[in-house]
mmCIF file of C-alpha atoms in Angstrom:
data_model
loop_
_atom_site.group_PDB
_atom_site.id
_atom_site.type_symbol
_atom_site.label_atom_id
_atom_site.label_comp_id
_atom_site.label_asym_id
_atom_site.label_seq_id
_atom_site.Cartn_x
_atom_site.Cartn_y
_atom_site.Cartn_z
ATOM 1 C CA MET A 83 0.000 0.000 0.000
ATOM 2 C CA ILE A 84 1.228 3.457 -0.877
ATOM 3 C CA GLN A 85 -0.135 6.726 0.485
ATOM 4 C CA ILE A 86 0.807 10.164 -0.854
ATOM 5 C CA ILE A 87 0.072 13.358 1.064
ATOM 6 C CA LYS A 88 0.622 16.796 -0.477
ATOM 7 C CA GLN A 89 -1.250 19.337 1.635
ATOM 8 C CA GLU A 90 1.014 20.936 4.222
ATOM 9 C CA TRP A 91 -1.445 20.600 7.105
ATOM 10 C CA GLU A 92 -1.904 16.897 6.322
ATOM 11 C CA ILE A 93 1.867 16.385 6.139
ATOM 12 C CA THR A 94 2.185 17.953 9.587
ATOM 13 C CA LYS A 95 -0.722 15.916 10.986
ATOM 14 C CA THR A 96 0.796 12.714 9.595
ATOM 15 C CA TYR A 97 4.138 13.535 11.183
ATOM 16 C CA ILE A 98 2.511 14.158 14.565
ATOM 17 C CA PHE A 99 0.398 10.981 14.578
ATOM 18 C CA ASP A 100 2.820 8.623 12.795
ATOM 19 C CA VAL A 101 6.083 9.827 14.332
ATOM 20 C CA VAL A 102 5.853 12.173 17.331
ATOM 21 C CA LEU A 103 3.238 10.193 19.252
ATOM 22 C CA ARG A 104 5.111 6.888 18.884
ATOM 23 C CA ASP A 105 8.117 5.510 20.695
ATOM 24 C CA GLY A 106 11.167 4.786 18.633
ATOM 25 C CA LEU A 107 14.545 3.099 18.809
ATOM 26 C CA ILE A 108 15.948 6.106 16.978
ATOM 27 C CA LYS A 109 13.361 8.729 17.864
ATOM 28 C CA LEU A 110 12.400 11.731 15.793
ATOM 29 C CA ASP A 111 10.394 14.377 17.610
ATOM 30 C CA TRP A 112 8.473 17.568 16.925
ATOM 31 C CA ASN A 113 11.639 19.698 17.117
ATOM 32 C CA ASP A 114 13.187 17.722 14.240
ATOM 33 C CA PHE A 115 10.212 18.491 12.001
ATOM 34 C CA GLU A 116 9.828 22.090 13.137
ATOM 35 C CA LYS A 117 13.499 22.837 12.477
ATOM 36 C CA ARG A 118 13.257 21.562 8.902
ATOM 37 C CA ALA A 119 9.879 23.189 8.284
ATOM 38 C CA MET A 120 11.358 26.563 9.274
ATOM 39 C CA GLN A 121 14.406 26.030 7.068
ATOM 40 C CA TYR A 122 12.706 24.309 4.100
ATOM 41 C CA LYS A 123 9.170 23.934 2.749
ATOM 42 C CA PRO A 124 7.391 20.626 3.503
ATOM 43 C CA CYS A 125 6.099 19.457 0.127
ATOM 44 C CA MET A 126 5.123 15.797 0.393
ATOM 45 C CA ALA A 127 4.784 12.800 2.663
ATOM 46 C CA VAL A 128 4.800 9.279 1.276
ATOM 47 C CA TRP A 129 4.464 6.002 3.054
ATOM 48 C CA VAL A 130 5.159 2.693 1.410
ATOM 49 C CA ASP A 131 4.078 -0.561 3.069
ATOM 50 C CA GLU A 132 4.761 -3.477 0.716
ATOM 51 C CA PRO A 133 6.275 -6.967 1.042
ATOM 52 C CA VAL A 134 9.694 -5.940 -0.335
ATOM 53 C CA SER A 135 13.120 -5.183 1.142
ATOM 54 C CA LEU A 136 13.801 -2.069 3.180
ATOM 55 C CA SER A 137 16.002 -0.665 0.420
ATOM 56 C CA SER A 138 13.217 -1.235 -2.143
ATOM 57 C CA LEU A 139 10.693 0.518 0.091
ATOM 58 C CA THR A 140 13.069 3.476 0.377
ATOM 59 C CA GLU A 141 13.786 3.619 -3.365
ATOM 60 C CA ASN A 142 10.050 3.388 -4.129
ATOM 61 C CA ALA A 143 9.265 6.304 -1.819
ATOM 62 C CA LEU A 144 12.053 8.414 -3.335
ATOM 63 C CA GLU A 145 10.914 7.603 -6.872
ATOM 64 C CA ILE A 146 7.359 8.723 -6.087
ATOM 65 C CA ILE A 147 8.640 11.979 -4.612
ATOM 66 C CA ARG A 148 11.022 12.706 -7.491
ATOM 67 C CA LYS A 149 8.335 12.083 -10.118
ATOM 68 C CA ASP A 150 5.948 14.462 -8.434
ATOM 69 C CA ILE A 151 7.998 17.438 -7.319
ATOM 70 C CA ASN A 152 10.354 17.889 -10.315
ATOM 71 C CA LYS A 153 12.676 19.993 -8.166
ATOM 72 C CA LYS A 154 15.770 19.331 -6.140
ATOM 73 C CA MET A 155 14.907 18.236 -2.631
ATOM 74 C CA SER A 156 16.560 20.168 0.181
ATOM 75 C CA GLY A 157 15.837 17.595 2.843
ATOM 76 C CA ILE A 158 14.075 14.389 3.785
ATOM 77 C CA MET A 159 12.950 12.879 7.016
ATOM 78 C CA MET A 160 12.526 9.131 6.870
ATOM 79 C CA VAL A 161 10.977 6.833 9.440
ATOM 80 C CA ILE A 162 11.419 3.087 9.211
ATOM 81 C CA SER A 163 8.646 1.182 10.969
ATOM 82 C CA TYR A 164 8.700 -2.512 11.826
ATOM 83 C CA LYS A 165 6.357 -5.018 13.427
ATOM 84 C CA LYS A 166 7.124 -6.023 17.005
ATOM 85 C CA ASP A 167 8.091 -9.588 16.187
ATOM 86 C CA LYS A 168 10.052 -8.624 13.029
ATOM 87 C CA GLU A 169 12.930 -6.504 14.294
ATOM 88 C CA ILE A 170 15.271 -4.801 11.828
ATOM 89 C CA MET A 171 18.609 -6.478 11.190
ATOM 90 C CA VAL A 172 21.941 -4.739 10.622
ATOM 91 C CA ASP A 173 22.261 -6.078 7.063
ATOM 92 C CA GLU A 174 18.925 -4.425 6.172
ATOM 93 C CA MET A 175 20.251 -1.084 7.370
ATOM 94 C CA GLY A 176 23.442 -1.654 5.356
ATOM 95 C CA GLU A 177 21.327 -1.856 2.199
ATOM 96 C CA LEU A 178 20.381 1.797 2.702
ATOM 97 C CA ASN A 179 23.981 3.032 2.366
ATOM 98 C CA ASP A 180 23.790 3.504 -1.423
ATOM 99 C CA CYS A 181 20.526 5.394 -1.203
ATOM 100 C CA PHE A 182 21.734 7.681 1.586
ATOM 101 C CA SER A 183 25.056 8.238 -0.200
ATOM 102 C CA ARG A 184 23.301 9.381 -3.394
ATOM 103 C CA LEU A 185 21.130 11.778 -1.403
ATOM 104 C CA ALA A 186 24.139 13.145 0.483
ATOM 105 C CA ASP A 187 25.999 13.631 -2.824
ATOM 106 C CA ASP A 188 23.054 15.812 -3.930
ATOM 107 C CA ASP A 189 23.355 17.866 -0.708
ATOM 108 C CA VAL A 190 20.040 16.598 0.665
ATOM 109 C CA ASP A 191 19.687 17.004 4.433
ATOM 110 C CA ILE A 192 18.820 13.521 5.756
ATOM 111 C CA VAL A 193 17.265 12.708 9.116
ATOM 112 C CA TRP A 194 15.969 9.244 9.900
ATOM 113 C CA GLY A 195 14.474 7.225 12.695
ATOM 114 C CA ILE A 196 13.353 3.699 13.518
ATOM 115 C CA GLN A 197 10.189 2.782 15.380
ATOM 116 C CA GLN A 198 7.933 -0.128 16.135
ATOM 117 C CA ALA A 199 4.411 0.032 14.691
ATOM 118 C CA ASP A 200 1.806 -2.671 14.938
ATOM 119 C CA ASP A 201 -0.592 -1.009 12.491
ATOM 120 C CA ILE A 202 1.524 -1.725 9.406
ATOM 121 C CA ILE A 203 0.374 -4.355 6.925
ATOM 122 C CA ASN A 204 3.718 -5.950 6.055
ATOM 123 C CA ASN A 205 6.880 -6.351 8.112
ATOM 124 C CA ARG A 206 8.297 -2.923 7.180
ATOM 125 C CA ARG A 207 7.003 0.503 6.235
ATOM 126 C CA VAL A 208 8.961 3.538 5.139
ATOM 127 C CA THR A 209 7.435 6.956 5.720
ATOM 128 C CA MET A 210 9.272 9.783 3.984
ATOM 129 C CA PHE A 211 8.732 13.525 4.379
ATOM 130 C CA ALA A 212 10.212 15.626 1.557
ATOM 131 C CA PHE A 213 11.234 19.279 1.851
ATOM 132 C CA LEU A 214 12.110 21.822 -0.864
#
């Protein structure tokens, strides 16, 4: 399942309910979002919840964002969610190196977190917030 959110108030609401109000292993909070929203313009939130690898989820979210905004992103905030009984392994995180490296080469500000979520359909979900 893929969800795309483009209205700024909905992006903010999604961040509050899907990130701020949840506990995380690597926790993002309201200050993280507020800092980026003051520096950049929030333009889109995408969440991808499919039965594919973590790197594929991330690439899919980035592809959706790039197709829609047609501008250079200034920053992203990414939250990786996992089911309680399906914890994230180190090798899965290693798969994200190429993706993060390409973003860093394009001078994209990257902030990410990891949290448990029992409301996801598959074992992993990536929620990405894009800023211009």
